[in-house]
XYZ file of C-alpha atoms in Angstrom:
332
model
C 60.177 -64.248 0.495
C 63.134 -64.678 -1.896
C 62.339 -63.853 -5.519
C 62.381 -67.089 -7.549
C 65.074 -67.485 -10.184
C 64.224 -67.908 -13.852
C 65.284 -71.553 -13.565
C 62.805 -72.115 -10.722
C 60.072 -70.328 -12.663
C 60.738 -72.446 -15.761
C 60.655 -75.636 -13.664
C 57.316 -74.700 -12.115
C 55.869 -73.684 -15.477
C 56.939 -77.045 -16.864
C 55.063 -78.708 -13.993
C 51.960 -76.650 -14.760
C 52.244 -77.598 -18.424
C 52.376 -81.267 -17.479
C 49.360 -80.715 -15.218
C 47.364 -79.238 -18.115
C 48.430 -82.131 -20.331
C 47.409 -84.673 -17.690
C 43.976 -83.081 -17.363
C 43.708 -83.039 -21.158
C 44.017 -86.836 -21.216
C 40.584 -87.073 -19.603
C 38.993 -83.732 -20.529
C 38.519 -82.777 -24.175
C 38.563 -79.041 -24.878
C 37.284 -76.644 -22.170
C 40.683 -74.911 -22.149
C 39.344 -71.724 -20.579
C 37.536 -73.693 -17.867
C 40.687 -75.679 -17.051
C 42.750 -72.481 -16.900
C 40.279 -70.812 -14.531
C 40.264 -73.898 -12.330
C 44.067 -73.809 -12.127
C 43.956 -70.081 -11.372
C 41.640 -70.766 -8.447
C 44.026 -73.474 -7.285
C 47.104 -71.222 -7.475
C 45.283 -68.341 -5.782
C 44.228 -70.609 -2.916
C 40.528 -70.039 -3.520
C 37.410 -72.120 -3.979
C 35.510 -72.454 -7.261
C 31.815 -72.763 -8.089
C 31.377 -74.593 -11.394
C 28.096 -74.109 -13.263
C 26.875 -75.981 -16.296
C 24.063 -78.150 -17.587
C 24.253 -81.900 -16.892
C 26.617 -84.036 -18.918
C 29.379 -81.491 -19.571
C 31.984 -83.253 -17.436
C 32.047 -80.972 -14.365
C 32.490 -83.838 -11.909
C 34.973 -85.594 -14.168
C 37.033 -82.413 -14.388
C 37.375 -82.119 -10.614
C 38.123 -85.823 -10.177
C 40.774 -85.617 -12.885
C 42.372 -82.624 -11.183
C 42.582 -84.569 -7.922
C 44.228 -87.520 -9.646
C 46.785 -85.363 -11.465
C 47.683 -83.444 -8.287
C 48.160 -86.503 -6.086
C 45.869 -84.944 -3.496
C 43.373 -86.664 -1.239
C 40.007 -86.320 -2.940
C 36.516 -86.679 -1.464
C 33.210 -86.308 -3.263
C 29.871 -85.730 -1.561
C 26.611 -85.788 -3.494
C 24.501 -83.056 -1.919
C 20.877 -84.065 -1.453
C 17.901 -82.569 0.447
C 18.349 -85.023 3.341
C 22.088 -84.372 3.826
C 22.997 -83.244 7.359
C 25.936 -81.059 8.506
C 27.434 -84.049 10.324
C 27.559 -85.917 7.002
C 30.104 -83.304 5.886
C 31.920 -82.160 9.011
C 31.924 -85.344 11.065
C 30.446 -86.382 14.374
C 31.331 -87.673 17.830
C 31.225 -91.405 18.480
C 31.018 -93.069 21.869
C 33.958 -95.343 22.651
C 34.427 -97.729 25.571
C 37.749 -98.877 27.016
C 37.229 -102.616 27.457
C 39.900 -102.729 30.160
C 38.501 -100.043 32.456
C 34.951 -99.756 31.173
C 35.467 -95.991 30.799
C 33.408 -94.362 28.074
C 34.323 -91.220 26.178
C 33.428 -89.375 22.997
C 35.857 -89.211 20.097
C 35.492 -86.911 17.106
C 35.195 -88.827 13.834
C 36.239 -86.477 10.989
C 33.893 -86.203 8.023
C 34.716 -86.066 4.305
C 35.582 -82.346 4.462
C 38.879 -83.367 6.075
C 40.631 -83.778 2.760
C 42.618 -81.707 0.254
C 40.148 -81.524 -2.616
C 36.480 -81.542 -1.605
C 33.887 -81.833 -4.347
C 30.447 -80.612 -3.314
C 28.403 -82.059 -6.160
C 25.141 -80.166 -6.807
C 25.652 -77.933 -3.788
C 22.330 -76.150 -4.285
C 20.330 -79.355 -3.695
C 20.879 -79.314 0.059
C 19.079 -77.030 2.566
C 20.713 -73.794 3.827
C 21.571 -75.371 7.200
C 23.812 -77.917 5.510
C 25.194 -75.376 3.035
C 26.206 -73.185 5.971
C 28.221 -76.043 7.449
C 30.855 -75.331 4.799
C 31.261 -71.621 5.580
C 33.856 -71.954 8.355
C 35.756 -74.645 6.468
C 35.959 -72.484 3.343
C 36.967 -69.271 5.110
C 39.073 -70.414 8.082
C 40.135 -73.916 6.959
C 38.908 -75.200 10.312
C 35.913 -77.122 11.641
C 34.429 -76.342 15.057
C 32.537 -79.162 16.751
C 31.450 -79.428 20.397
C 33.583 -76.437 21.348
C 36.765 -77.827 19.779
C 38.383 -76.422 16.640
C 39.926 -78.929 14.235
C 42.320 -77.785 11.493
C 41.811 -79.026 7.963
C 44.500 -80.502 5.759
C 46.541 -78.158 3.563
C 46.156 -77.403 0.768
C 42.360 -77.369 1.008
C 39.976 -76.522 -1.826
C 36.216 -76.683 -2.192
C 35.040 -77.185 -5.755
C 31.268 -77.088 -5.968
C 29.020 -77.794 -8.931
C 25.477 -76.713 -9.618
C 23.012 -77.010 -12.475
C 21.752 -73.533 -13.469
C 18.656 -74.834 -15.282
C 16.911 -77.446 -13.151
C 15.531 -75.524 -10.170
C 12.961 -78.012 -8.804
C 14.081 -79.198 -5.390
C 16.980 -76.772 -5.147
C 17.928 -74.128 -2.573
C 19.572 -70.963 -3.961
C 22.978 -70.335 -2.424
C 22.929 -67.357 -0.032
C 25.120 -64.354 -0.836
C 27.448 -65.122 2.096
C 28.069 -68.583 0.661
C 28.583 -67.310 -2.889
C 31.068 -64.699 -1.692
C 33.327 -67.460 -0.337
C 33.968 -68.696 -3.868
C 36.908 -67.015 -5.571
C 35.606 -67.819 -9.055
C 32.275 -68.727 -10.604
C 33.260 -70.855 -13.603
C 30.768 -71.377 -16.428
C 31.056 -74.600 -18.441
C 29.590 -74.337 -21.926
C 28.837 -76.825 -24.683
C 31.834 -78.222 -26.612
C 32.464 -77.472 -30.278
C 31.480 -80.032 -32.911
C 35.083 -81.271 -33.193
C 35.441 -81.524 -29.406
C 32.141 -83.360 -29.080
C 33.226 -85.908 -31.680
C 36.539 -86.353 -29.850
C 34.605 -86.928 -26.602
C 32.595 -89.695 -28.254
C 35.768 -91.387 -29.516
C 37.568 -91.057 -26.169
C 34.739 -92.279 -23.954
C 33.157 -95.115 -25.935
C 36.248 -97.171 -26.734
C 38.378 -99.546 -24.703
C 41.515 -97.404 -24.583
C 40.655 -95.224 -21.587
C 43.940 -94.557 -19.770
C 44.805 -93.388 -16.290
C 45.698 -89.814 -15.381
C 49.367 -89.436 -14.354
C 50.260 -87.758 -11.066
C 52.434 -84.751 -11.857
C 52.311 -82.564 -8.719
C 51.942 -82.997 -4.966
C 50.478 -80.788 -2.264
C 53.835 -79.210 -1.413
C 54.190 -77.996 -5.007
C 50.796 -76.289 -4.837
C 51.621 -74.592 -1.516
C 54.914 -73.312 -2.963
C 53.156 -71.906 -6.033
C 50.533 -70.222 -3.851
C 53.318 -68.396 -2.004
C 54.782 -67.269 -5.327
C 51.391 -65.910 -6.393
C 51.341 -63.575 -3.403
C 54.659 -62.078 -4.531
C 53.646 -61.430 -8.138
C 53.887 -57.695 -8.759
C 50.821 -55.564 -9.389
C 51.190 -51.845 -10.061
C 49.567 -49.024 -8.126
C 47.637 -47.854 -11.180
C 46.201 -51.322 -11.753
C 45.270 -51.629 -8.063
C 43.430 -48.321 -8.323
C 41.658 -49.538 -11.481
C 40.557 -52.758 -9.748
C 39.262 -50.732 -6.796
C 37.293 -48.494 -9.156
C 35.896 -51.500 -11.016
C 34.628 -53.187 -7.847
C 33.189 -49.954 -6.427
C 31.459 -49.247 -9.750
C 29.314 -52.383 -9.273
C 27.504 -50.740 -6.324
C 24.349 -48.762 -7.128
C 24.622 -45.045 -6.354
C 23.919 -41.717 -7.979
C 27.446 -41.734 -9.448
C 27.330 -45.356 -10.642
C 27.484 -46.144 -14.379
C 24.138 -46.386 -16.165
C 24.315 -50.198 -16.491
C 24.570 -50.494 -12.704
C 21.801 -48.004 -11.983
C 19.492 -49.788 -14.429
C 20.210 -53.430 -13.657
C 21.947 -53.928 -10.283
C 20.288 -54.191 -6.863
C 23.428 -54.987 -4.874
C 27.086 -54.756 -5.827
C 30.275 -56.579 -4.908
C 32.023 -56.150 -1.550
C 35.740 -55.717 -0.720
C 36.331 -59.479 -0.940
C 35.704 -59.186 -4.686
C 38.683 -56.838 -5.002
C 40.871 -59.234 -3.043
C 39.762 -62.098 -5.272
C 40.391 -60.118 -8.446
C 43.928 -59.169 -7.390
C 44.854 -62.730 -6.399
C 43.267 -64.242 -9.499
C 45.093 -61.756 -11.762
C 48.389 -62.578 -10.050
C 47.734 -66.316 -10.442
C 46.931 -65.902 -14.141
C 50.133 -63.921 -14.668
C 52.191 -66.677 -13.031
C 50.360 -69.337 -15.025
C 51.427 -67.495 -18.180
C 55.045 -67.213 -17.026
C 54.991 -63.607 -15.840
C 55.899 -62.096 -12.458
C 53.736 -59.015 -12.952
C 49.963 -58.821 -13.397
C 48.505 -56.742 -16.225
C 45.133 -55.254 -17.121
C 44.672 -58.181 -19.520
C 44.759 -60.564 -16.544
C 42.155 -58.512 -14.696
C 39.829 -58.205 -17.706
C 40.037 -61.960 -18.387
C 38.917 -62.747 -14.830
C 36.521 -59.868 -14.128
C 33.410 -61.884 -15.042
C 34.322 -65.115 -13.160
C 35.176 -63.061 -10.061
C 32.222 -60.666 -10.128
C 29.305 -62.511 -11.756
C 28.229 -64.283 -8.537
C 28.769 -61.181 -6.386
C 26.366 -58.924 -8.290
C 22.651 -59.155 -7.501
C 20.606 -58.145 -10.537
C 17.326 -56.237 -10.468
C 13.975 -57.312 -11.874
C 14.573 -54.935 -14.791
C 17.677 -56.932 -15.734
C 15.703 -60.171 -15.688
C 12.941 -58.607 -17.774
C 15.445 -57.403 -20.369
C 17.468 -60.629 -20.164
C 20.593 -58.857 -18.992
C 23.186 -60.934 -17.153
C 25.868 -60.076 -14.636
C 28.424 -60.688 -17.386
C 26.741 -57.957 -19.462
C 27.066 -55.522 -16.552
C 30.729 -56.418 -15.963
C 31.523 -56.002 -19.669
C 29.882 -52.555 -19.645
C 31.882 -51.509 -16.588
C 35.185 -52.708 -18.040
C 34.477 -50.779 -21.244
C 33.425 -47.630 -19.348
C 36.409 -47.345 -17.014
C 39.474 -45.598 -18.452
C 42.447 -47.956 -18.813
C 45.083 -47.621 -16.073
C 48.267 -45.796 -16.995
C 51.378 -48.034 -16.936
C 53.643 -47.586 -13.905
């Protein structure tokens, strides 16, 4: 691929700036969350968004769809949801002229660009698994026929980490399909006041459309060509491998981790670091990019032990300990 010129880079960065501004018209604060969501978008990955009710997770995804001029579908996941409610089903059709009957595939809501799986952990594993092929291969197989999904295609799923009654924990294979696990926290006092002003008056505006699907696809290709040095690649490899319990593993892993991250975590960390570099106007990823995204990439790929739960240690604590323990990569 041809290296983009500075003019092209500046034009794309201006688009991304307008995209952030458009999202900011509906979302107050949450700058880090918005940035991570855009990183997932640029890297071509899916995002799992966690936060207590009322923090605007669904609004954030809907706003992103409006600003990107992408087809957007939202499905509320419930215990009675079936795979066909997501993927689609076959309907029987009759030709009134000949009387011939045949089955035709009726695509489900997953055939879209931006698919919001709201409260994904409220549906049984059978229905959760229906998304696996779509997320990994961008295809849907039904009755022996493979149907391609629209491009670009993103799954943005939300879940409530507190209310566990009537929920089904996501299996590790499902979690591993998400590039980032984004945590949404409470707003500051100033942000919360601004939310009250913005949402209780009559001046609620519409979100402008600033980018189209072709722009996103072009940016995703640029992300792949962002430079990452050999030393940083080695450091990322060491970081991911350090999450796996062994006799040589760091003490934090031996004490608190039952199962570490697989190779897909390294792939996700490289792509996310490249996307962050491009988002900040750089064509080379740095250790700062990797450190900023280590927790969102690894926190859902590390299975903690009972000792960690007893001592109230989180996956973020383990990742922070690993980042601090590994020697910094030498510049190329």
